[in-house]
Tab-separated table of C-alpha atoms and ligand atoms in Angstrom:
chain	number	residue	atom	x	y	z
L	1	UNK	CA	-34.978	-4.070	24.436
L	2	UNK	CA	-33.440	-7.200	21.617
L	3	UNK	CA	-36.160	-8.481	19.603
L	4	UNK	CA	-34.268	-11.839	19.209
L	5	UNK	CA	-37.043	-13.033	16.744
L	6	UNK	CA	-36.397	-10.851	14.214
L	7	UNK	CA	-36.358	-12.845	11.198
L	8	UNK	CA	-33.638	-10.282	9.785
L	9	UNK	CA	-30.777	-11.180	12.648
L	10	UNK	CA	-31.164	-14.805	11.866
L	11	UNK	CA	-28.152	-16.635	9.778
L	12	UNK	CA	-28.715	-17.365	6.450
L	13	UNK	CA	-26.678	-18.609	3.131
L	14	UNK	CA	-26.602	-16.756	0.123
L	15	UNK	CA	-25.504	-19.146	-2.527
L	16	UNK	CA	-22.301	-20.533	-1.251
L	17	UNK	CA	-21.797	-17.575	0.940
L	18	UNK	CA	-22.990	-18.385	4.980
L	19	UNK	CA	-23.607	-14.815	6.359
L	20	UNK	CA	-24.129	-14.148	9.910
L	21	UNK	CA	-27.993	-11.994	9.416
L	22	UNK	CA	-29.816	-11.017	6.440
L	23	UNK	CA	-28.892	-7.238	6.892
L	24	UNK	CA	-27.082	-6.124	3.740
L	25	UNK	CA	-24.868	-3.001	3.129
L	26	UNK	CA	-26.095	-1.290	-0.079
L	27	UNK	CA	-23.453	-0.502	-2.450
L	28	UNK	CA	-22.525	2.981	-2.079
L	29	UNK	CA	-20.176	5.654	-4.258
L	30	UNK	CA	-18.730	7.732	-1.807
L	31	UNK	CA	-15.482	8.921	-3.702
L	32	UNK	CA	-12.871	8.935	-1.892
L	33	UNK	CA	-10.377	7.029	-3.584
L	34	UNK	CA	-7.116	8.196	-4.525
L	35	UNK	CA	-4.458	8.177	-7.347
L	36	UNK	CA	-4.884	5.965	-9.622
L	37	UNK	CA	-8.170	5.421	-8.278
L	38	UNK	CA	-6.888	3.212	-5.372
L	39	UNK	CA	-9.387	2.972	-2.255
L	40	UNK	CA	-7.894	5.003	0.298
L	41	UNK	CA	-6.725	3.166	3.415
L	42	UNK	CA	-9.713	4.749	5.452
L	43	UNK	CA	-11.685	2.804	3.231
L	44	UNK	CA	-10.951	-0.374	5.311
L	45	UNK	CA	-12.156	1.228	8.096
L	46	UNK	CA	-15.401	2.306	6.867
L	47	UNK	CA	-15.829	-1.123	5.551
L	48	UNK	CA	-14.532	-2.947	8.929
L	49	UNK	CA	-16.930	-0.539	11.130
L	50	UNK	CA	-19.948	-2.332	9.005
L	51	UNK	CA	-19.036	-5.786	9.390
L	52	UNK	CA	-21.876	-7.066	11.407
L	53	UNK	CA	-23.831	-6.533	8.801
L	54	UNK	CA	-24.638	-9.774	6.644
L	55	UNK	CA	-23.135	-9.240	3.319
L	56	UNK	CA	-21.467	-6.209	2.805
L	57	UNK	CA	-21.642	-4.645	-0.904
L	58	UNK	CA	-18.668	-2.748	-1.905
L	59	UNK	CA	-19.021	1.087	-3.644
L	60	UNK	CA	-19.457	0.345	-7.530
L	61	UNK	CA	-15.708	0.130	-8.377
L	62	UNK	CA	-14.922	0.147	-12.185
L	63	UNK	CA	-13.732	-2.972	-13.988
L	64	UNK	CA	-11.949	-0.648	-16.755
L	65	UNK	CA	-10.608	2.825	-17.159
L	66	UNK	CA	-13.493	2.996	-19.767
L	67	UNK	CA	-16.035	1.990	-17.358
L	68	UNK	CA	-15.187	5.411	-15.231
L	69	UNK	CA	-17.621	8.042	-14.552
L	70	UNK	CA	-16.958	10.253	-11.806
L	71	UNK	CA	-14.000	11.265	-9.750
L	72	UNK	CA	-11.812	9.558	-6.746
L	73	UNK	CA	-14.587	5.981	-7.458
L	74	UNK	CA	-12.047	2.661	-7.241
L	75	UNK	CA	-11.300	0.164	-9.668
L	76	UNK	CA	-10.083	-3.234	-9.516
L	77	UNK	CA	-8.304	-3.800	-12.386
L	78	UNK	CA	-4.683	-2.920	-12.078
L	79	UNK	CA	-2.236	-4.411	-9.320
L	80	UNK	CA	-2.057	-1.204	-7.104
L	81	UNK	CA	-6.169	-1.454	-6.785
L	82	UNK	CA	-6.280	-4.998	-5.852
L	83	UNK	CA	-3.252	-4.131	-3.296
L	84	UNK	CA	-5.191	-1.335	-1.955
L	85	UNK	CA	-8.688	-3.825	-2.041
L	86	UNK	CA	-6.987	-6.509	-0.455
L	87	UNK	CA	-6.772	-4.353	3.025
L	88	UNK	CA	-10.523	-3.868	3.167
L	89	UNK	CA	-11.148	-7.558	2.505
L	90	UNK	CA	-8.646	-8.578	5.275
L	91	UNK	CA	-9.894	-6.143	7.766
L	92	UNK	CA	-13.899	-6.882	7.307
L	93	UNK	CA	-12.654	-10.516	7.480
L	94	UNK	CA	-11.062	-10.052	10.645
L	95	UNK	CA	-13.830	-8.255	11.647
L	96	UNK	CA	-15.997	-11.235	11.354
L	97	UNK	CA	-17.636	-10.172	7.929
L	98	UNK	CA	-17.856	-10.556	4.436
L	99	UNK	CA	-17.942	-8.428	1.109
L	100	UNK	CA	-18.722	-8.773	-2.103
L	101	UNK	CA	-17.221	-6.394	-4.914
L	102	UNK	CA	-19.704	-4.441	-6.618
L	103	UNK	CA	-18.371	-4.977	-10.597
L	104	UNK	CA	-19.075	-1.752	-12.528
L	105	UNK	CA	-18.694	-0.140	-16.164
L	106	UNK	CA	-21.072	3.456	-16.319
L	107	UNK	CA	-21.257	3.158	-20.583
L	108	UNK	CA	-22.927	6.225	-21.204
L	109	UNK	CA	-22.806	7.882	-17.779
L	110	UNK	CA	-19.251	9.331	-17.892
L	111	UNK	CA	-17.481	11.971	-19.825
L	112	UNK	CA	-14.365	12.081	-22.348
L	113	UNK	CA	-12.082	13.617	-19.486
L	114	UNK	CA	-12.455	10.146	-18.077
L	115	UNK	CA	-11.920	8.145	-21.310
L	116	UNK	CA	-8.800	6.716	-22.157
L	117	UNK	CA	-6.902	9.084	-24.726
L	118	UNK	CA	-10.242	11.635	-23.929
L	119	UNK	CA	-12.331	9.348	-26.500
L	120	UNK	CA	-16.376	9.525	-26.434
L	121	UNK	CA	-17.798	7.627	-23.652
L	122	UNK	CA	-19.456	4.052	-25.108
L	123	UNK	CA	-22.762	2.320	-25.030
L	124	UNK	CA	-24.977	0.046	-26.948
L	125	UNK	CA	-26.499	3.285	-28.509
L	126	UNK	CA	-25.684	6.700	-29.702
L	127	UNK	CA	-27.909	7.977	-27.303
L	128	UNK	CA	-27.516	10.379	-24.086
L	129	UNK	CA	-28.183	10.086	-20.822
L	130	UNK	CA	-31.224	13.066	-20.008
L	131	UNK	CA	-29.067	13.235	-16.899
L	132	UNK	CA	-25.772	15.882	-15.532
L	133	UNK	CA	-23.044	14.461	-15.041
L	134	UNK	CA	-20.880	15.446	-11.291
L	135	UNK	CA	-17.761	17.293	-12.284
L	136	UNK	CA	-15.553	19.397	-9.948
L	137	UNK	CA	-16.904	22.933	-12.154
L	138	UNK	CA	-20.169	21.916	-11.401
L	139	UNK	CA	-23.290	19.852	-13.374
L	140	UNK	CA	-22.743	18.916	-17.044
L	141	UNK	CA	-25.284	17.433	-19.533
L	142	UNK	CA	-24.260	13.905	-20.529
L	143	UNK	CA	-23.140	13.987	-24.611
L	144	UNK	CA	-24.199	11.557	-26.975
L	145	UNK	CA	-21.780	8.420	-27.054
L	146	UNK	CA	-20.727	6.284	-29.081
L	147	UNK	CA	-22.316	3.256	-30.184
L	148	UNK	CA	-20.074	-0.049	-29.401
L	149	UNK	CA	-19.471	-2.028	-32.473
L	150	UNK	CA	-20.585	-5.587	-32.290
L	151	UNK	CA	-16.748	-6.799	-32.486
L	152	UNK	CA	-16.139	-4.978	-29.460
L	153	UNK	CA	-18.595	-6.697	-26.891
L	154	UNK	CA	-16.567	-9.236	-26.172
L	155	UNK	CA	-13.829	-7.086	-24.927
L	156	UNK	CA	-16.209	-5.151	-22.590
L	157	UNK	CA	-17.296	-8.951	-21.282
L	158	UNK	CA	-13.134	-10.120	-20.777
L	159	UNK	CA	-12.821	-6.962	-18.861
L	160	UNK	CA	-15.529	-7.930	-16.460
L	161	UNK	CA	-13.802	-11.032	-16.345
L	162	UNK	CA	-10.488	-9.446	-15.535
L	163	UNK	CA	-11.869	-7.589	-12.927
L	164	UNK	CA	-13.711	-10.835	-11.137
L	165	UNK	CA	-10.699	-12.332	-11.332
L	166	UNK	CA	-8.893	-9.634	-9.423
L	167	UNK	CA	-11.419	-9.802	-6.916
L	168	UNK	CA	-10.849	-12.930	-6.191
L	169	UNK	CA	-6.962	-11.820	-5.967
L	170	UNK	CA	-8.024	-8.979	-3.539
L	171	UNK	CA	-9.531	-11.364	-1.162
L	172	UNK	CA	-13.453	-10.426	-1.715
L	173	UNK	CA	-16.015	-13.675	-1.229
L	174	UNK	CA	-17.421	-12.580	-4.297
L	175	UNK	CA	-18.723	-10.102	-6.691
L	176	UNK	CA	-22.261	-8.393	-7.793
L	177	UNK	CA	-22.546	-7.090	-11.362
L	178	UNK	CA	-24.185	-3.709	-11.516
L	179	UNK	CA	-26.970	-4.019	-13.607
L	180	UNK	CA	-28.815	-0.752	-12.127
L	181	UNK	CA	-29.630	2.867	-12.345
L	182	UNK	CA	-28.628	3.366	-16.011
L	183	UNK	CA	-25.340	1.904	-16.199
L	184	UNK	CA	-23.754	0.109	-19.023
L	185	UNK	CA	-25.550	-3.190	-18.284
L	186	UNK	CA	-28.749	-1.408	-17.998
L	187	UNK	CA	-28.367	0.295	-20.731
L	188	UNK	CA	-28.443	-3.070	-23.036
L	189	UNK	CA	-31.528	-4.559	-21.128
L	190	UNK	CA	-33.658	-1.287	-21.640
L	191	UNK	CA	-35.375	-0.328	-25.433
L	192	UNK	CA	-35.133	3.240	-24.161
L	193	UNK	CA	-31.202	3.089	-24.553
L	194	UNK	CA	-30.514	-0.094	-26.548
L	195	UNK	CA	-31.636	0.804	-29.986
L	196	UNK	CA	-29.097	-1.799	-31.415
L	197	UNK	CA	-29.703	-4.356	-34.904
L	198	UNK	CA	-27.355	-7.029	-34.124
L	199	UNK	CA	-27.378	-9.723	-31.827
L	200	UNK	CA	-27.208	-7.323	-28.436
L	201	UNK	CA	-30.361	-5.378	-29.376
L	202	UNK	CA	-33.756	-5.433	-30.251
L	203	UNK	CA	-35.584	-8.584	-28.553
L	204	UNK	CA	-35.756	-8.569	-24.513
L	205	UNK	CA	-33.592	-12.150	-25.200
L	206	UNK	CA	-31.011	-9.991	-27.234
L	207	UNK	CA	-30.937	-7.100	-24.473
L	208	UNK	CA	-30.391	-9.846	-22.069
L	209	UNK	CA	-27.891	-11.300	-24.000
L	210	UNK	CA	-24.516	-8.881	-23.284
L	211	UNK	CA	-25.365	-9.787	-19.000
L	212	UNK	CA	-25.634	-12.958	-19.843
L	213	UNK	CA	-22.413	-13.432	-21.407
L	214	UNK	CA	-20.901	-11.230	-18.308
L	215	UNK	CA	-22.679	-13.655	-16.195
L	216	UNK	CA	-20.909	-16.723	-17.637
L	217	UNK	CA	-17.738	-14.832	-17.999
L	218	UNK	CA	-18.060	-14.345	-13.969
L	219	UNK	CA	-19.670	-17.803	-12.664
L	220	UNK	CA	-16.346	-19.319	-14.822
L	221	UNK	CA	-14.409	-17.058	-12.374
L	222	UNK	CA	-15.710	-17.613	-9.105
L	223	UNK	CA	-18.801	-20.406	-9.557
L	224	UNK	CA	-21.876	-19.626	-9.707
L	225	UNK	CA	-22.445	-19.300	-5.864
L	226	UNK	CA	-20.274	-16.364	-5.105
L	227	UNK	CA	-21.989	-13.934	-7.885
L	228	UNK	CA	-25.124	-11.932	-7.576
L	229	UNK	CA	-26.792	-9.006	-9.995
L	230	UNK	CA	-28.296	-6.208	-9.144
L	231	UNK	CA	-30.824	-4.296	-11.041
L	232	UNK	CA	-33.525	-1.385	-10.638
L	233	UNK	CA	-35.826	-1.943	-13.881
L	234	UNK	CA	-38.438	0.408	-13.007
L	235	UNK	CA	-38.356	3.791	-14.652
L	236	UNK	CA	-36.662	6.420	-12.477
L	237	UNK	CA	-35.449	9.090	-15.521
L	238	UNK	CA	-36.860	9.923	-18.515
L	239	UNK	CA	-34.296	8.408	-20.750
L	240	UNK	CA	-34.034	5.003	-18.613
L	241	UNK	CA	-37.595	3.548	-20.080
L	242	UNK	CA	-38.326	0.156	-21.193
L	243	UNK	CA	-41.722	-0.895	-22.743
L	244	UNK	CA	-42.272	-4.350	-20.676
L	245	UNK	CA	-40.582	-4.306	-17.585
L	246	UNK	CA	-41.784	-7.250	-16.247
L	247	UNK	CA	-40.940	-9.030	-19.885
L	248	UNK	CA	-37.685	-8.079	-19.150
L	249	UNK	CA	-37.233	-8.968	-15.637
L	250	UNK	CA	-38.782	-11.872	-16.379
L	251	UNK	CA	-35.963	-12.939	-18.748
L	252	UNK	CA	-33.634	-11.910	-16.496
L	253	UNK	CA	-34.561	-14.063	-13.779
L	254	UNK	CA	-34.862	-16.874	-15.962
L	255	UNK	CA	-31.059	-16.342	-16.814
L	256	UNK	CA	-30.264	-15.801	-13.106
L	257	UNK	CA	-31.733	-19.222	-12.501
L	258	UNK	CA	-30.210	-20.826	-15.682
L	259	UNK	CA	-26.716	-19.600	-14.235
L	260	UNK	CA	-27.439	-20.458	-10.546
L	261	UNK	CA	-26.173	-17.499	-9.296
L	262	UNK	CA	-26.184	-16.591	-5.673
L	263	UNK	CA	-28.843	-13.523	-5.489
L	264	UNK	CA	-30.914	-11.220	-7.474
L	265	UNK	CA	-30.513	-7.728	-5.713
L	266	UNK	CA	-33.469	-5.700	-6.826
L	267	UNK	CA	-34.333	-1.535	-6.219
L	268	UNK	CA	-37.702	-1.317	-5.905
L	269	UNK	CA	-38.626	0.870	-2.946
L	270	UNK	CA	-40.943	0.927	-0.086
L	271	UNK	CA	-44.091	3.110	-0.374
L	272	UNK	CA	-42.634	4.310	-3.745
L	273	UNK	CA	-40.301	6.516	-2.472
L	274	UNK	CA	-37.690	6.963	-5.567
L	275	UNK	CA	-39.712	5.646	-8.118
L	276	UNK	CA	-43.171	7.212	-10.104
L	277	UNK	CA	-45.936	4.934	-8.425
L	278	UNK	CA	-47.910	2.835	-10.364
L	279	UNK	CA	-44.626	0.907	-11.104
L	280	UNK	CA	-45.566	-3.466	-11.252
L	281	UNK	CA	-44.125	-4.767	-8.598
L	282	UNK	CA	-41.273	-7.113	-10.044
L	283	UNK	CA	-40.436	-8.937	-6.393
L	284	UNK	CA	-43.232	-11.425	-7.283
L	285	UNK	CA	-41.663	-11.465	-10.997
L	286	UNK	CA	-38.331	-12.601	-9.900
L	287	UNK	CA	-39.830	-14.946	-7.290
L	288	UNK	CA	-41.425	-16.426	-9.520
L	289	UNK	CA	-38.706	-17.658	-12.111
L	290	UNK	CA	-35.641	-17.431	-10.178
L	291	UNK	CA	-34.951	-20.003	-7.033
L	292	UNK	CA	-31.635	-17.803	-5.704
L	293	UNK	CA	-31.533	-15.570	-2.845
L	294	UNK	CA	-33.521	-11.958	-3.426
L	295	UNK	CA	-32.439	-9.127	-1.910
L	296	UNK	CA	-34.758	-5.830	-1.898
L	297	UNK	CA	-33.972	-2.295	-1.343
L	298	UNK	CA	-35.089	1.512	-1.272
L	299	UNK	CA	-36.035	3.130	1.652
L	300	UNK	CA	-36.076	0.367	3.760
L	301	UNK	CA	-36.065	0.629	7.961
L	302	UNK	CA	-36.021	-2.177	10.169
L	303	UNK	CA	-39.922	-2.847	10.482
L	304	UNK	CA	-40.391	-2.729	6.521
L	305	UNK	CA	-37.548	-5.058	6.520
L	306	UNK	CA	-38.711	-7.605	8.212
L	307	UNK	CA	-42.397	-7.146	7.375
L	308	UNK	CA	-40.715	-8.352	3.737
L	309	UNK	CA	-39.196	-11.191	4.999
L	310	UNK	CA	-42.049	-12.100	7.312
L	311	UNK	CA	-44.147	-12.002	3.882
L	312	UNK	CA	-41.880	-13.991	2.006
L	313	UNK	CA	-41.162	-10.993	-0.373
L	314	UNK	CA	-37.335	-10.839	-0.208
L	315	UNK	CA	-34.420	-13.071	1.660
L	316	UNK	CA	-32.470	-10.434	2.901
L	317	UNK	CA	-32.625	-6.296	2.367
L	318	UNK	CA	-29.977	-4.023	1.501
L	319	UNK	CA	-29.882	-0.534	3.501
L	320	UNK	CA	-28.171	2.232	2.050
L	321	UNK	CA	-28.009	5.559	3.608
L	322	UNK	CA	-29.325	4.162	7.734
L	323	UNK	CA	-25.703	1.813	7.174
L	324	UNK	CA	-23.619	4.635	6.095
L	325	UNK	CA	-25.007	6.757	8.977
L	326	UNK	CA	-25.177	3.873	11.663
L	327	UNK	CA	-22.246	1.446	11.522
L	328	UNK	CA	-23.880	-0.860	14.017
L	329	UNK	CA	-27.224	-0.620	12.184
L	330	UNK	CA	-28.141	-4.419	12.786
L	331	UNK	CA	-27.504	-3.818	16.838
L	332	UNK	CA	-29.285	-0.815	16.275
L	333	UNK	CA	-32.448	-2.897	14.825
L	334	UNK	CA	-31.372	-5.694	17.143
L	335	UNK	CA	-32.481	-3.169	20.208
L	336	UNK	CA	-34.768	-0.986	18.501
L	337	UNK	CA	-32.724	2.122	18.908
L	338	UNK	CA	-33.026	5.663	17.417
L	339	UNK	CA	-30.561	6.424	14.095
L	340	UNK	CA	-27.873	8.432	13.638
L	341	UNK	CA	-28.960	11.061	10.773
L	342	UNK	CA	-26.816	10.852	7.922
L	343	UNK	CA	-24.941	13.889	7.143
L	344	UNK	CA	-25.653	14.424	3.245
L	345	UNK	CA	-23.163	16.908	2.500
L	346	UNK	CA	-20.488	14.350	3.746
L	347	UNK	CA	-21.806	11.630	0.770
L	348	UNK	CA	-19.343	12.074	-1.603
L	349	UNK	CA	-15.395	12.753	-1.284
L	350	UNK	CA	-13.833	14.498	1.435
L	351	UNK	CA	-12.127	12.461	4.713
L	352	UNK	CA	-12.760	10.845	8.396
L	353	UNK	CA	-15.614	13.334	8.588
L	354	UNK	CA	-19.041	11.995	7.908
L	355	UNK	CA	-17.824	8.973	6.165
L	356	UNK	CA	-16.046	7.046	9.478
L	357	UNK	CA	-16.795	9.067	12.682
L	358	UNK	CA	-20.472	7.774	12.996
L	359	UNK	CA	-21.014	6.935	16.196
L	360	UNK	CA	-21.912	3.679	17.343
L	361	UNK	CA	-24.733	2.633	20.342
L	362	UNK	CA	-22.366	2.938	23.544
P	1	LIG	C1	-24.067	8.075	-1.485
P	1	LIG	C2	-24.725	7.013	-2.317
P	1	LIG	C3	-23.970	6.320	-3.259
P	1	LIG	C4	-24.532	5.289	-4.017
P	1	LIG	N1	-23.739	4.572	-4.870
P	1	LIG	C5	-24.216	3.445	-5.456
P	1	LIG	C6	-23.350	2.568	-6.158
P	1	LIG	O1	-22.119	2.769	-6.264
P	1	LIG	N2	-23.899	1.451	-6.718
P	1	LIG	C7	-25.241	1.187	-6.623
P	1	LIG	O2	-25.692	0.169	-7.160
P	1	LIG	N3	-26.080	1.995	-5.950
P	1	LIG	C8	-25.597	3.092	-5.342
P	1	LIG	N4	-26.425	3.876	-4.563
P	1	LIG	C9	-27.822	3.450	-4.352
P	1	LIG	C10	-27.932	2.673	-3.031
P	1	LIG	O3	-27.266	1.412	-3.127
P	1	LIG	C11	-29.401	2.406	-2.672
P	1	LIG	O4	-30.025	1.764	-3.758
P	1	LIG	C12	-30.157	3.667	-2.325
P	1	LIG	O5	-29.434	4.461	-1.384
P	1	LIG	C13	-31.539	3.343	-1.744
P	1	LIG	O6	-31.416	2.550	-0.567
P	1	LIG	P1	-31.651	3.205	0.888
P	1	LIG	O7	-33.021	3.836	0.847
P	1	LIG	O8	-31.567	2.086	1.845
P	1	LIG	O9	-30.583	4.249	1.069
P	1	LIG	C14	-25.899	4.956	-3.837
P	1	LIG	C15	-26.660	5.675	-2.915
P	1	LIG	C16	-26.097	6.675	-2.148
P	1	LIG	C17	-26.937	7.393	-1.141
């Protein structure tokens, strides 16, 4: 039966962007890319096959070959990855969608095989990641890397705004900054990884300041209304703490809103499925100092969706793994249909199988 009242199939506009439903694709690594870390061709179909979705998010695809940290992930900053980019864009636009790319650099989170000339991996702090790193020989501990000096930021920041520019070249309608799940971005806003003196370190305003210069570097790219962050500031490791979270967030949303971006894409799941409970609930936070779109996510399904929007709690939500598994997933809501189960040893590399032979409602 359609539930045409569903507050999450109605059109909405998310900063300059109109988008057909507030149902967003997640942004989701699935590594399949090829040489030279182009997206494969099948990538436009996976892509395509999602397109009623609102706002599709892109896999985190690197903005420089120092921003790498795990095998066959795309970039999109040399010619032959905005080429191989610019076949996605055209198909989801012909499909009737549109897609943002998800701008990426993994500091920390990525291992001297992957360096240019096999150098130490960078981040605001010689500090590792308590994490293992993916390799094809199995799980390996992250090492310690090496601390960026303060001349050096700005480069990091021009290749962000390299790669937003070759978005825009590739055809996207614009492009989300990962600032989540322990990434290089992250990695400045939190004390637990930025231990830095200068300018970049030490107050939340000097964590903030290294996304706020990629933020400007961006919205000078594209305007403000085509560029969203994303961010998951509660504590999901041990060595991805911060001491005031909702200091933090707060500062960030009062630079979102400074910089009129688009959206604020937060991770802060349902019923506290991925995160230790007793978390403070940063939704409000964000709400309250930021006037842009906000888009939630983490273990969303369609009724916890829309009880969110009914509530006021979030504009639109990202799904991750039910849109991997269910290309039609906003039909699929639309009629309240069963899901496809996702097939979890597919996630990550391989082909067709898993990644675009989901079946859709007949
Ligand atoms: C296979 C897989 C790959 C992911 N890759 C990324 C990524 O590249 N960038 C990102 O920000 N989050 C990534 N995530 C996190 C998802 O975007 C999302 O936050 C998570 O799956 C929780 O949402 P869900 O419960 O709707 O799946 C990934 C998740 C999965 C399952």
């Amino acid at each position: 039966m359609t539930q045409p009242t569903l507050k999450l199939l109605t059109p909405f506009t998310i900063g300059d962007v109109p988008v057909a439903n507030r149902i967003v694709l997640a942004p989701m690594t699935r590594s399949r890319a090829g040489e030279g870390n182009v997206v494969a061709p099948l990538t436009a179909t996976y892509y395509a096959q999602r397109a009623s979705g609102g706002l599709l998010i892109t896999e985190g695809t690197q903005v420089s070959q120092e921003g790498v940290g795990y095998p066959a992930t795309p970039g999109v900053h040399t010619d032959a990855q905005v080429a191989g980019w610019r076949v996605v864009t055209d198909a989801v636009h012909a499909a009737g969608g549109k897609i943002f790319a998800q701008l990426w650099h993994v500091g920390r989170m990525s291992l001297p095989a992957f360096q240019p000339n096999g150098g130490l991996p960078v981040a605001p702090s010689a500090l590792a990641d308590q994490s293992n790193a993916f390799t094809a020989t199995g799980p390996v501990p992250y090492g310690v890397p090496r601390a960026l000096e303060t001349a050096e930021i700005a480069r990091i920041v021009a290749d962000f705004g390299h790669a937003a520019r070759n978005a825009k070249a590739a055809g996207f309608d614009g492009v989300e900054l990962h600032g989540a799940n322990g990434y290089l971005i992250d990695q400045f806003l939190r004390d637990g990884s930025n231990q830095r003196t200068d300018q970049y370190g030490g107050s939340v305003a000097n964590r903030v300041r290294f996304l706020g210069e990629i933020i400007d570097a961006v919205v000078a790219i594209w305007g403000p209304g085509h560029v969203g962050i994303r961010l998951s500031l509660p504590v999901s490791r041990p060595s991805l703490t911060d001491s005031d979270p909702v200091a933090l967030v707060t500062a960030i949303a009062q630079r979102a809103e400074q910089a009129h971006i688009a959206y604020v894409h937060m991770i802060q799941p349902v019923a506290g499925v991925m995160f230790a409970a007793g978390q403070p609930q940063l939704a409000p936070v964000i709400r309250k100092h930021y006037h842009g779109a906000l888009i939630l996510n983490g273990g969303y399904a369609g009724d916890t969706a829309e009880a969110a929007l009914q509530a006021g709690t979030a504009d639109a939500i990202a799904f991750g793994v039910p849109f991997l598994a269910n290309p039609d997933l906003p039909a699929r809501i639309a009629a309240g249909a069963a899901l496809n189960p996702p097939q979890y040893d597919k996630l990550y590399g391989g082909g067709a199988e898993g990644y675009t032979d989901y079946p859709t409602l007949p």
